[in-house]
Amino acid sequence: MRTLFMGMSGQFSHIVLERLLAHNINVVAILLAGPRSVPLRGVTPVGGNTSAHQRRELELPLLNPTVSLAPATRENTSVNKGSGSRASPPYAVQIPASPLAHALREGIPVFECGKVGHFKTTSLLKELALEVVGVACWNSIIPPDVLDIPRYGFLNVHPSLLPAYRGPFPLFWQFRMGETATGVSVHWMDDGLDTGDIAGQRKIQFEDGVRGAEAEALCAKFGGDLLAEVLGRLSRGVELRQPQPSGGSYYPAPSPDDFTLEAGWHPRRAFNFMRATAEWNIPFSMESEGKVYRLSDAVKWREKARPKHPDDGRVWASFRGGSVLAEKWSEKAL
């Protein structure tokens, strides 16, 4: 199954690529999103040798070189003891230093382009005689004539259970809405925004206090394994296409206003939202009991009334049925 992988220089793309290579998927080339001014350029020549300098250039940065999803070892994620605690899940995600370096060692050519619809890019895709393209994060809409180039089409890894939470930042909105049970979808791409037929889905349960990078890594790991499974079935002639149910939801890129906390939320919801999105470095704002708070992160939550005296640099913010101990926002933190 001749497969092209398309992605960006972030951990979600890197982990999905790593899982495809680990499952021995026949990735014949890698296409990365590049500057808009670059129509297409080869990062390593097809069939050529790769120098140490080229290998260094391909070691794109990750948000976290290694992420271990073991809640028992995370700090400052305590919850109300009365609500109980779950045991550590039987998984750990280790992000490789650079799956692109591994691809180079395997002789897989790497390219980057600014416009996937440019004739140089489409010419390359046709020359590769592709059967399918796997996508994990792309920064522009792929034109229909490009989607028609591979024999079977394009498969995209999306971190939500479609048709819910379509759009560019689904994890942000799931945490804002208080979701803890979510999942990942592999779907066929069409001319809509995350509207194509479903090829497979996996459910995922997030632990309280999970960080955004950890949640993203977990979705990428499950999504990469699922994409490899779908490609394996496709190579055996099994092509699954399940139309998405009607309805669903779409959310755009968040704005600073979307970091506003509502006093009517349950404290667990506020805690999980703050923990998962603190890395955006945008202050959380809320009004509670006549006071306006600007907060940077959450430490813990409780269902009881807040204590009278918070710790230094922290504040107990009141929510429906409890409170959250949060770090105060400091401009110096920027």
mmCIF file of C-alpha atoms in Angstrom:
data_model
loop_
_atom_site.group_PDB
_atom_site.id
_atom_site.type_symbol
_atom_site.label_atom_id
_atom_site.label_comp_id
_atom_site.label_asym_id
_atom_site.label_seq_id
_atom_site.Cartn_x
_atom_site.Cartn_y
_atom_site.Cartn_z
ATOM 1 C CA MET A 1 0.000 0.000 0.000
ATOM 2 C CA ARG A 2 1.971 3.020 -1.277
ATOM 3 C CA THR A 3 1.339 5.690 1.346
ATOM 4 C CA LEU A 4 2.303 9.344 1.584
ATOM 5 C CA PHE A 5 2.369 10.896 5.050
ATOM 6 C CA MET A 6 1.430 14.581 5.393
ATOM 7 C CA GLY A 7 1.981 16.537 8.599
ATOM 8 C CA MET A 8 3.516 19.472 10.408
ATOM 9 C CA SER A 9 6.410 20.080 12.814
ATOM 10 C CA GLY A 10 4.529 19.316 16.017
ATOM 11 C CA GLN A 11 4.213 16.341 18.315
ATOM 12 C CA PHE A 12 0.841 15.172 16.988
ATOM 13 C CA SER A 13 2.237 14.676 13.469
ATOM 14 C CA HIS A 14 5.482 13.207 14.786
ATOM 15 C CA ILE A 15 3.794 10.588 16.939
ATOM 16 C CA VAL A 16 1.375 9.492 14.204
ATOM 17 C CA LEU A 17 4.304 9.127 11.804
ATOM 18 C CA GLU A 18 6.258 7.155 14.396
ATOM 19 C CA ARG A 19 3.341 4.748 14.863
ATOM 20 C CA LEU A 20 3.009 4.208 11.094
ATOM 21 C CA LEU A 21 6.701 3.385 10.808
ATOM 22 C CA ALA A 22 6.490 1.115 13.868
ATOM 23 C CA HIS A 23 3.688 -0.828 12.136
ATOM 24 C CA ASN A 24 5.808 -1.132 8.962
ATOM 25 C CA ILE A 25 3.386 0.859 6.835
ATOM 26 C CA ASN A 26 4.847 1.417 3.363
ATOM 27 C CA VAL A 27 5.448 5.172 3.664
ATOM 28 C CA VAL A 28 7.021 6.074 0.310
ATOM 29 C CA ALA A 29 7.428 9.798 1.058
ATOM 30 C CA ILE A 30 6.742 12.453 3.688
ATOM 31 C CA LEU A 31 5.297 15.885 2.902
ATOM 32 C CA LEU A 32 5.589 18.614 5.533
ATOM 33 C CA ALA A 33 3.766 21.932 5.626
ATOM 34 C CA GLY A 34 6.322 24.625 4.831
ATOM 35 C CA PRO A 35 6.385 28.403 4.323
ATOM 36 C CA ARG A 36 3.625 29.695 2.074
ATOM 37 C CA SER A 37 6.247 31.124 -0.286
ATOM 38 C CA VAL A 38 7.735 27.667 -0.919
ATOM 39 C CA PRO A 39 5.777 25.735 -3.582
ATOM 40 C CA LEU A 40 7.784 22.520 -3.124
ATOM 41 C CA ARG A 41 11.316 21.549 -2.192
ATOM 42 C CA GLY A 42 12.990 18.323 -1.327
ATOM 43 C CA VAL A 43 14.480 18.120 2.120
ATOM 44 C CA THR A 44 16.322 14.934 1.205
ATOM 45 C CA PRO A 45 16.827 13.718 -2.375
ATOM 46 C CA VAL A 46 14.870 10.705 -3.586
ATOM 47 C CA GLY A 47 17.162 7.699 -3.400
ATOM 48 C CA GLY A 48 20.104 9.860 -2.349
ATOM 49 C CA ASN A 49 22.360 9.864 0.669
ATOM 50 C CA THR A 50 21.565 12.096 3.609
ATOM 51 C CA SER A 51 24.310 14.124 5.237
ATOM 52 C CA ALA A 52 24.651 14.730 8.957
ATOM 53 C CA HIS A 53 23.736 18.367 8.307
ATOM 54 C CA GLN A 54 20.496 17.343 6.586
ATOM 55 C CA ARG A 55 19.654 14.984 9.454
ATOM 56 C CA ARG A 56 20.081 17.812 11.959
ATOM 57 C CA GLU A 57 17.790 20.049 9.892
ATOM 58 C CA LEU A 58 15.100 17.378 9.950
ATOM 59 C CA GLU A 59 15.062 17.015 13.707
ATOM 60 C CA LEU A 60 12.100 19.324 14.126
ATOM 61 C CA PRO A 61 11.254 20.446 17.666
ATOM 62 C CA LEU A 62 8.576 18.753 19.754
ATOM 63 C CA LEU A 63 6.550 20.304 22.548
ATOM 64 C CA ASN A 64 7.933 17.631 24.888
ATOM 65 C CA PRO A 65 10.800 15.272 23.931
ATOM 66 C CA THR A 66 9.337 12.582 26.202
ATOM 67 C CA VAL A 67 5.847 12.468 27.687
ATOM 68 C CA SER A 68 4.893 9.758 30.125
ATOM 69 C CA LEU A 69 1.183 9.463 30.782
ATOM 70 C CA ALA A 70 1.315 8.145 34.332
ATOM 71 C CA PRO A 71 -1.040 10.185 36.544
ATOM 72 C CA ALA A 72 0.476 8.844 39.762
ATOM 73 C CA THR A 73 3.738 10.653 38.987
ATOM 74 C CA ARG A 74 2.255 13.998 37.992
ATOM 75 C CA GLU A 75 2.540 16.832 40.464
ATOM 76 C CA ASN A 76 -0.188 19.213 41.530
ATOM 77 C CA THR A 77 -3.076 17.221 40.091
ATOM 78 C CA SER A 78 -4.758 16.287 43.348
ATOM 79 C CA VAL A 79 -8.515 16.257 43.524
ATOM 80 C CA ASN A 80 -11.005 16.174 46.327
ATOM 81 C CA LYS A 81 -10.224 13.057 48.335
ATOM 82 C CA GLY A 82 -13.900 12.470 48.881
ATOM 83 C CA SER A 83 -14.455 12.008 45.162
ATOM 84 C CA GLY A 84 -12.053 9.082 45.002
ATOM 85 C CA SER A 85 -9.135 8.504 42.678
ATOM 86 C CA ARG A 86 -8.596 6.170 39.750
ATOM 87 C CA ALA A 87 -5.654 3.829 39.391
ATOM 88 C CA SER A 88 -2.941 4.677 36.872
ATOM 89 C CA PRO A 89 -3.888 3.468 33.387
ATOM 90 C CA PRO A 90 -1.804 0.677 31.803
ATOM 91 C CA TYR A 91 -0.199 2.864 29.147
ATOM 92 C CA ALA A 92 2.648 5.275 28.642
ATOM 93 C CA VAL A 93 3.404 7.344 25.562
ATOM 94 C CA GLN A 94 7.066 7.896 24.806
ATOM 95 C CA ILE A 95 7.573 10.497 22.092
ATOM 96 C CA PRO A 96 10.581 9.659 19.891
ATOM 97 C CA ALA A 97 13.278 12.317 19.546
ATOM 98 C CA SER A 98 12.747 12.495 15.788
ATOM 99 C CA PRO A 99 10.746 10.013 13.727
ATOM 100 C CA LEU A 100 11.924 11.958 10.679
ATOM 101 C CA ALA A 101 15.490 10.869 11.448
ATOM 102 C CA HIS A 102 14.258 7.273 11.466
ATOM 103 C CA ALA A 103 12.522 7.856 8.136
ATOM 104 C CA LEU A 104 15.778 9.149 6.684
ATOM 105 C CA ARG A 105 17.648 6.081 7.839
ATOM 106 C CA GLU A 106 15.017 4.015 6.033
ATOM 107 C CA GLY A 107 15.609 6.033 2.851
ATOM 108 C CA ILE A 108 12.179 7.702 2.832
ATOM 109 C CA PRO A 109 12.327 11.036 0.953
ATOM 110 C CA VAL A 110 11.028 14.135 2.741
ATOM 111 C CA PHE A 111 9.582 17.226 1.082
ATOM 112 C CA GLU A 112 7.944 20.415 2.236
ATOM 113 C CA CYS A 113 5.508 22.716 0.476
ATOM 114 C CA GLY A 114 3.576 25.889 1.192
ATOM 115 C CA LYS A 115 0.672 25.195 -1.159
ATOM 116 C CA VAL A 116 -0.382 21.603 -1.617
ATOM 117 C CA GLY A 117 -2.349 22.577 -4.729
ATOM 118 C CA HIS A 118 0.719 23.996 -6.515
ATOM 119 C CA PHE A 119 1.437 22.174 -9.774
ATOM 120 C CA LYS A 120 4.900 21.131 -8.553
ATOM 121 C CA THR A 121 3.351 19.409 -5.553
ATOM 122 C CA THR A 122 0.553 17.761 -7.508
ATOM 123 C CA SER A 123 3.075 16.573 -10.101
ATOM 124 C CA LEU A 124 5.111 14.927 -7.343
ATOM 125 C CA LEU A 125 2.030 13.227 -5.873
ATOM 126 C CA LYS A 126 1.161 11.812 -9.284
ATOM 127 C CA GLU A 127 4.719 10.626 -9.908
ATOM 128 C CA LEU A 128 4.702 8.729 -6.617
ATOM 129 C CA ALA A 129 1.798 6.551 -7.857
ATOM 130 C CA LEU A 130 0.119 6.818 -4.471
ATOM 131 C CA GLU A 131 -2.614 4.528 -3.291
ATOM 132 C CA VAL A 132 -3.480 6.526 -0.179
ATOM 133 C CA VAL A 133 -2.376 9.587 1.826
ATOM 134 C CA GLY A 134 -2.385 9.697 5.636
ATOM 135 C CA VAL A 135 -2.729 13.139 7.229
ATOM 136 C CA ALA A 136 -2.042 14.211 10.809
ATOM 137 C CA CYS A 137 -2.360 18.002 11.061
ATOM 138 C CA TRP A 138 -2.312 20.208 7.990
ATOM 139 C CA ASN A 139 -2.590 23.992 7.918
ATOM 140 C CA SER A 140 -4.737 24.524 4.824
ATOM 141 C CA ILE A 141 -7.691 23.044 2.957
ATOM 142 C CA ILE A 142 -6.697 20.363 0.463
ATOM 143 C CA PRO A 143 -8.361 21.024 -2.931
ATOM 144 C CA PRO A 144 -10.708 18.350 -4.324
ATOM 145 C CA ASP A 145 -8.509 17.717 -7.375
ATOM 146 C CA VAL A 146 -5.628 16.877 -5.026
ATOM 147 C CA LEU A 147 -7.824 14.590 -2.930
ATOM 148 C CA ASP A 148 -8.533 12.625 -6.128
ATOM 149 C CA ILE A 149 -4.864 11.901 -6.913
ATOM 150 C CA PRO A 150 -4.298 8.767 -4.786
ATOM 151 C CA ARG A 151 -6.189 5.630 -5.733
ATOM 152 C CA TYR A 152 -8.224 5.479 -2.529
ATOM 153 C CA GLY A 153 -8.019 9.076 -1.274
ATOM 154 C CA PHE A 154 -6.872 10.844 1.888
ATOM 155 C CA LEU A 155 -7.280 9.611 5.474
ATOM 156 C CA ASN A 156 -7.094 12.153 8.291
ATOM 157 C CA VAL A 157 -6.465 11.598 12.020
ATOM 158 C CA HIS A 158 -8.737 13.874 14.082
ATOM 159 C CA PRO A 159 -8.690 14.007 17.917
ATOM 160 C CA SER A 160 -12.425 13.795 18.587
ATOM 161 C CA LEU A 161 -15.281 11.374 18.041
ATOM 162 C CA LEU A 162 -16.684 12.863 14.866
ATOM 163 C CA PRO A 163 -19.093 14.384 14.029
ATOM 164 C CA ALA A 164 -18.540 16.174 17.368
ATOM 165 C CA TYR A 165 -15.880 18.861 17.635
ATOM 166 C CA ARG A 166 -14.919 19.414 14.042
ATOM 167 C CA GLY A 167 -12.397 22.176 13.468
ATOM 168 C CA PRO A 168 -8.740 23.042 14.064
ATOM 169 C CA PHE A 169 -8.485 22.781 17.894
ATOM 170 C CA PRO A 170 -10.863 20.028 19.007
ATOM 171 C CA LEU A 171 -9.063 19.199 22.252
ATOM 172 C CA PHE A 172 -9.297 22.788 23.488
ATOM 173 C CA TRP A 173 -13.051 22.835 23.016
ATOM 174 C CA GLN A 174 -13.579 19.400 24.538
ATOM 175 C CA PHE A 175 -11.828 20.488 27.711
ATOM 176 C CA ARG A 176 -13.727 23.779 27.741
ATOM 177 C CA MET A 177 -17.006 21.897 27.466
ATOM 178 C CA GLY A 178 -16.051 19.621 30.346
ATOM 179 C CA GLU A 179 -15.490 16.432 28.372
ATOM 180 C CA THR A 180 -13.332 13.754 29.964
ATOM 181 C CA ALA A 181 -14.388 10.831 27.761
ATOM 182 C CA THR A 182 -13.511 11.523 24.147
ATOM 183 C CA GLY A 183 -11.661 9.744 21.373
ATOM 184 C CA VAL A 184 -9.943 9.889 18.013
ATOM 185 C CA SER A 185 -11.316 9.396 14.504
ATOM 186 C CA VAL A 186 -9.728 8.376 11.219
ATOM 187 C CA HIS A 187 -11.900 9.684 8.409
ATOM 188 C CA TRP A 188 -11.792 10.010 4.661
ATOM 189 C CA MET A 189 -11.234 13.606 3.597
ATOM 190 C CA ASP A 190 -13.722 15.377 1.355
ATOM 191 C CA ASP A 191 -14.293 19.020 0.395
ATOM 192 C CA GLY A 192 -15.811 19.801 3.808
ATOM 193 C CA LEU A 193 -14.151 20.462 7.166
ATOM 194 C CA ASP A 194 -13.813 17.113 8.955
ATOM 195 C CA THR A 195 -17.023 15.883 7.343
ATOM 196 C CA GLY A 196 -15.796 12.826 5.407
ATOM 197 C CA ASP A 197 -16.825 9.207 5.962
ATOM 198 C CA ILE A 198 -15.513 7.490 9.099
ATOM 199 C CA ALA A 199 -12.942 4.704 8.633
ATOM 200 C CA GLY A 200 -12.444 3.986 12.335
ATOM 201 C CA GLN A 201 -12.747 5.436 15.849
ATOM 202 C CA ARG A 202 -11.273 4.798 19.294
ATOM 203 C CA LYS A 203 -12.551 6.011 22.660
ATOM 204 C CA ILE A 204 -10.132 7.632 25.129
ATOM 205 C CA GLN A 205 -10.585 8.488 28.806
ATOM 206 C CA PHE A 206 -8.549 11.402 30.167
ATOM 207 C CA GLU A 207 -7.401 11.501 33.763
ATOM 208 C CA ASP A 208 -8.212 14.534 35.901
ATOM 209 C CA GLY A 209 -5.547 17.199 35.535
ATOM 210 C CA VAL A 210 -4.099 15.937 32.268
ATOM 211 C CA ARG A 211 -1.989 18.519 30.492
ATOM 212 C CA GLY A 212 -2.765 19.508 26.915
ATOM 213 C CA ALA A 213 0.473 18.047 25.569
ATOM 214 C CA GLU A 214 -0.236 14.747 27.326
ATOM 215 C CA ALA A 215 -3.766 14.587 25.946
ATOM 216 C CA GLU A 216 -2.515 15.402 22.457
ATOM 217 C CA ALA A 217 0.203 12.747 22.691
ATOM 218 C CA LEU A 218 -2.303 10.127 23.800
ATOM 219 C CA CYS A 219 -4.685 10.967 20.942
ATOM 220 C CA ALA A 220 -1.801 10.846 18.458
ATOM 221 C CA LYS A 221 -0.643 7.464 19.723
ATOM 222 C CA PHE A 222 -4.129 5.927 19.510
ATOM 223 C CA GLY A 223 -4.767 7.742 16.236
ATOM 224 C CA GLY A 224 -1.532 6.548 14.653
ATOM 225 C CA ASP A 225 -2.220 2.951 15.631
ATOM 226 C CA LEU A 226 -5.769 3.253 14.316
ATOM 227 C CA LEU A 227 -4.577 4.733 11.017
ATOM 228 C CA ALA A 228 -2.096 1.862 10.645
ATOM 229 C CA GLU A 229 -4.941 -0.596 11.289
ATOM 230 C CA VAL A 230 -7.152 1.081 8.665
ATOM 231 C CA LEU A 231 -4.296 1.018 6.136
ATOM 232 C CA GLY A 232 -3.678 -2.644 6.890
ATOM 233 C CA ARG A 233 -7.300 -3.504 6.176
ATOM 234 C CA LEU A 234 -7.216 -1.392 3.030
ATOM 235 C CA SER A 235 -4.195 -3.329 1.760
ATOM 236 C CA ARG A 236 -6.300 -6.498 2.126
ATOM 237 C CA GLY A 237 -9.126 -5.003 0.094
ATOM 238 C CA VAL A 238 -11.306 -3.966 3.037
ATOM 239 C CA GLU A 239 -12.353 -0.337 2.591
ATOM 240 C CA LEU A 240 -14.515 0.971 5.425
ATOM 241 C CA ARG A 241 -16.561 4.115 4.802
ATOM 242 C CA GLN A 242 -19.290 4.962 7.297
ATOM 243 C CA PRO A 243 -21.072 8.285 6.634
ATOM 244 C CA GLN A 244 -20.999 10.608 9.620
ATOM 245 C CA PRO A 245 -24.304 10.997 11.464
ATOM 246 C CA SER A 246 -26.221 14.179 10.828
ATOM 247 C CA GLY A 247 -25.616 17.112 13.102
ATOM 248 C CA GLY A 248 -22.318 17.331 14.905
ATOM 249 C CA SER A 249 -20.487 20.487 15.887
ATOM 250 C CA TYR A 250 -17.757 22.759 14.561
ATOM 251 C CA TYR A 251 -15.562 25.143 16.561
ATOM 252 C CA PRO A 252 -13.092 27.709 15.188
ATOM 253 C CA ALA A 253 -9.731 28.713 16.622
ATOM 254 C CA PRO A 254 -10.119 29.977 20.224
ATOM 255 C CA SER A 255 -9.941 33.674 21.093
ATOM 256 C CA PRO A 256 -8.819 35.205 24.435
ATOM 257 C CA ASP A 257 -12.489 35.476 25.422
ATOM 258 C CA ASP A 258 -12.752 31.685 25.278
ATOM 259 C CA PHE A 259 -10.451 31.481 28.314
ATOM 260 C CA THR A 260 -13.162 33.029 30.501
ATOM 261 C CA LEU A 261 -14.196 30.783 33.379
ATOM 262 C CA GLU A 262 -17.845 30.583 34.380
ATOM 263 C CA ALA A 263 -18.694 30.622 38.097
ATOM 264 C CA GLY A 264 -21.577 28.245 37.345
ATOM 265 C CA TRP A 265 -19.213 25.487 36.249
ATOM 266 C CA HIS A 266 -18.469 22.534 38.497
ATOM 267 C CA PRO A 267 -14.955 23.003 39.964
ATOM 268 C CA ARG A 268 -13.743 19.777 38.358
ATOM 269 C CA ARG A 269 -14.607 21.161 34.926
ATOM 270 C CA ALA A 270 -12.763 24.418 35.596
ATOM 271 C CA PHE A 271 -9.767 22.539 37.009
ATOM 272 C CA ASN A 272 -9.438 20.226 34.013
ATOM 273 C CA PHE A 273 -9.907 23.048 31.497
ATOM 274 C CA MET A 274 -7.221 25.171 33.150
ATOM 275 C CA ARG A 275 -4.765 22.287 33.477
ATOM 276 C CA ALA A 276 -5.175 21.320 29.820
ATOM 277 C CA THR A 277 -4.894 24.828 28.356
ATOM 278 C CA ALA A 278 -2.478 26.635 30.692
ATOM 279 C CA GLU A 279 0.289 26.056 28.142
ATOM 280 C CA TRP A 280 -1.386 28.575 25.820
ATOM 281 C CA ASN A 281 -0.111 31.317 28.181
ATOM 282 C CA ILE A 282 -3.364 33.266 27.999
ATOM 283 C CA PRO A 283 -4.816 34.416 31.343
ATOM 284 C CA PHE A 284 -7.994 32.774 32.594
ATOM 285 C CA SER A 285 -10.464 35.391 33.755
ATOM 286 C CA MET A 286 -13.518 35.003 35.931
ATOM 287 C CA GLU A 287 -15.805 37.005 38.186
ATOM 288 C CA SER A 288 -16.740 35.413 41.495
ATOM 289 C CA GLU A 289 -18.366 36.910 44.577
ATOM 290 C CA GLY A 290 -17.858 40.434 43.271
ATOM 291 C CA LYS A 291 -14.169 39.927 42.508
ATOM 292 C CA VAL A 292 -12.472 39.653 39.125
ATOM 293 C CA TYR A 293 -9.654 37.105 38.931
ATOM 294 C CA ARG A 294 -6.869 36.662 36.371
ATOM 295 C CA LEU A 295 -5.396 33.192 36.752
ATOM 296 C CA SER A 296 -2.608 31.229 35.068
ATOM 297 C CA ASP A 297 -3.024 27.601 36.178
ATOM 298 C CA ALA A 298 -4.929 25.276 38.490
ATOM 299 C CA VAL A 299 -3.408 23.338 41.386
ATOM 300 C CA LYS A 300 -6.336 21.325 42.759
ATOM 301 C CA TRP A 301 -10.084 21.384 43.222
ATOM 302 C CA ARG A 302 -12.451 20.493 46.031
ATOM 303 C CA GLU A 303 -16.166 20.159 46.533
ATOM 304 C CA LYS A 304 -16.104 21.797 49.923
ATOM 305 C CA ALA A 305 -16.233 25.539 50.506
ATOM 306 C CA ARG A 306 -12.948 27.271 49.862
ATOM 307 C CA PRO A 307 -10.543 27.828 52.786
ATOM 308 C CA LYS A 308 -10.264 31.333 54.192
ATOM 309 C CA HIS A 309 -6.537 31.727 53.603
ATOM 310 C CA PRO A 310 -5.032 30.663 50.257
ATOM 311 C CA ASP A 311 -1.330 29.988 49.811
ATOM 312 C CA ASP A 312 1.028 32.755 48.668
ATOM 313 C CA GLY A 313 0.521 33.647 45.014
ATOM 314 C CA ARG A 314 -2.621 31.550 44.841
ATOM 315 C CA VAL A 315 -6.336 32.071 45.245
ATOM 316 C CA TRP A 316 -9.338 29.853 45.915
ATOM 317 C CA ALA A 317 -11.833 30.618 43.145
ATOM 318 C CA SER A 318 -15.440 29.663 43.900
ATOM 319 C CA PHE A 319 -17.471 27.586 41.453
ATOM 320 C CA ARG A 320 -20.785 25.770 41.658
ATOM 321 C CA GLY A 321 -20.487 23.275 44.476
ATOM 322 C CA GLY A 322 -16.836 23.847 45.277
ATOM 323 C CA SER A 323 -13.664 25.752 44.478
ATOM 324 C CA VAL A 324 -10.362 25.607 42.622
ATOM 325 C CA LEU A 325 -6.974 26.548 44.021
ATOM 326 C CA ALA A 326 -5.350 28.502 41.206
ATOM 327 C CA GLU A 327 -2.140 30.370 40.497
ATOM 328 C CA LYS A 328 -2.534 34.109 40.053
ATOM 329 C CA TRP A 329 -1.591 35.481 36.648
ATOM 330 C CA SER A 330 1.696 37.354 36.534
ATOM 331 C CA GLU A 331 2.799 39.408 33.556
ATOM 332 C CA LYS A 332 6.371 38.494 34.518
ATOM 333 C CA ALA A 333 5.535 34.888 33.663
ATOM 334 C CA LEU A 334 5.600 35.899 29.992
#
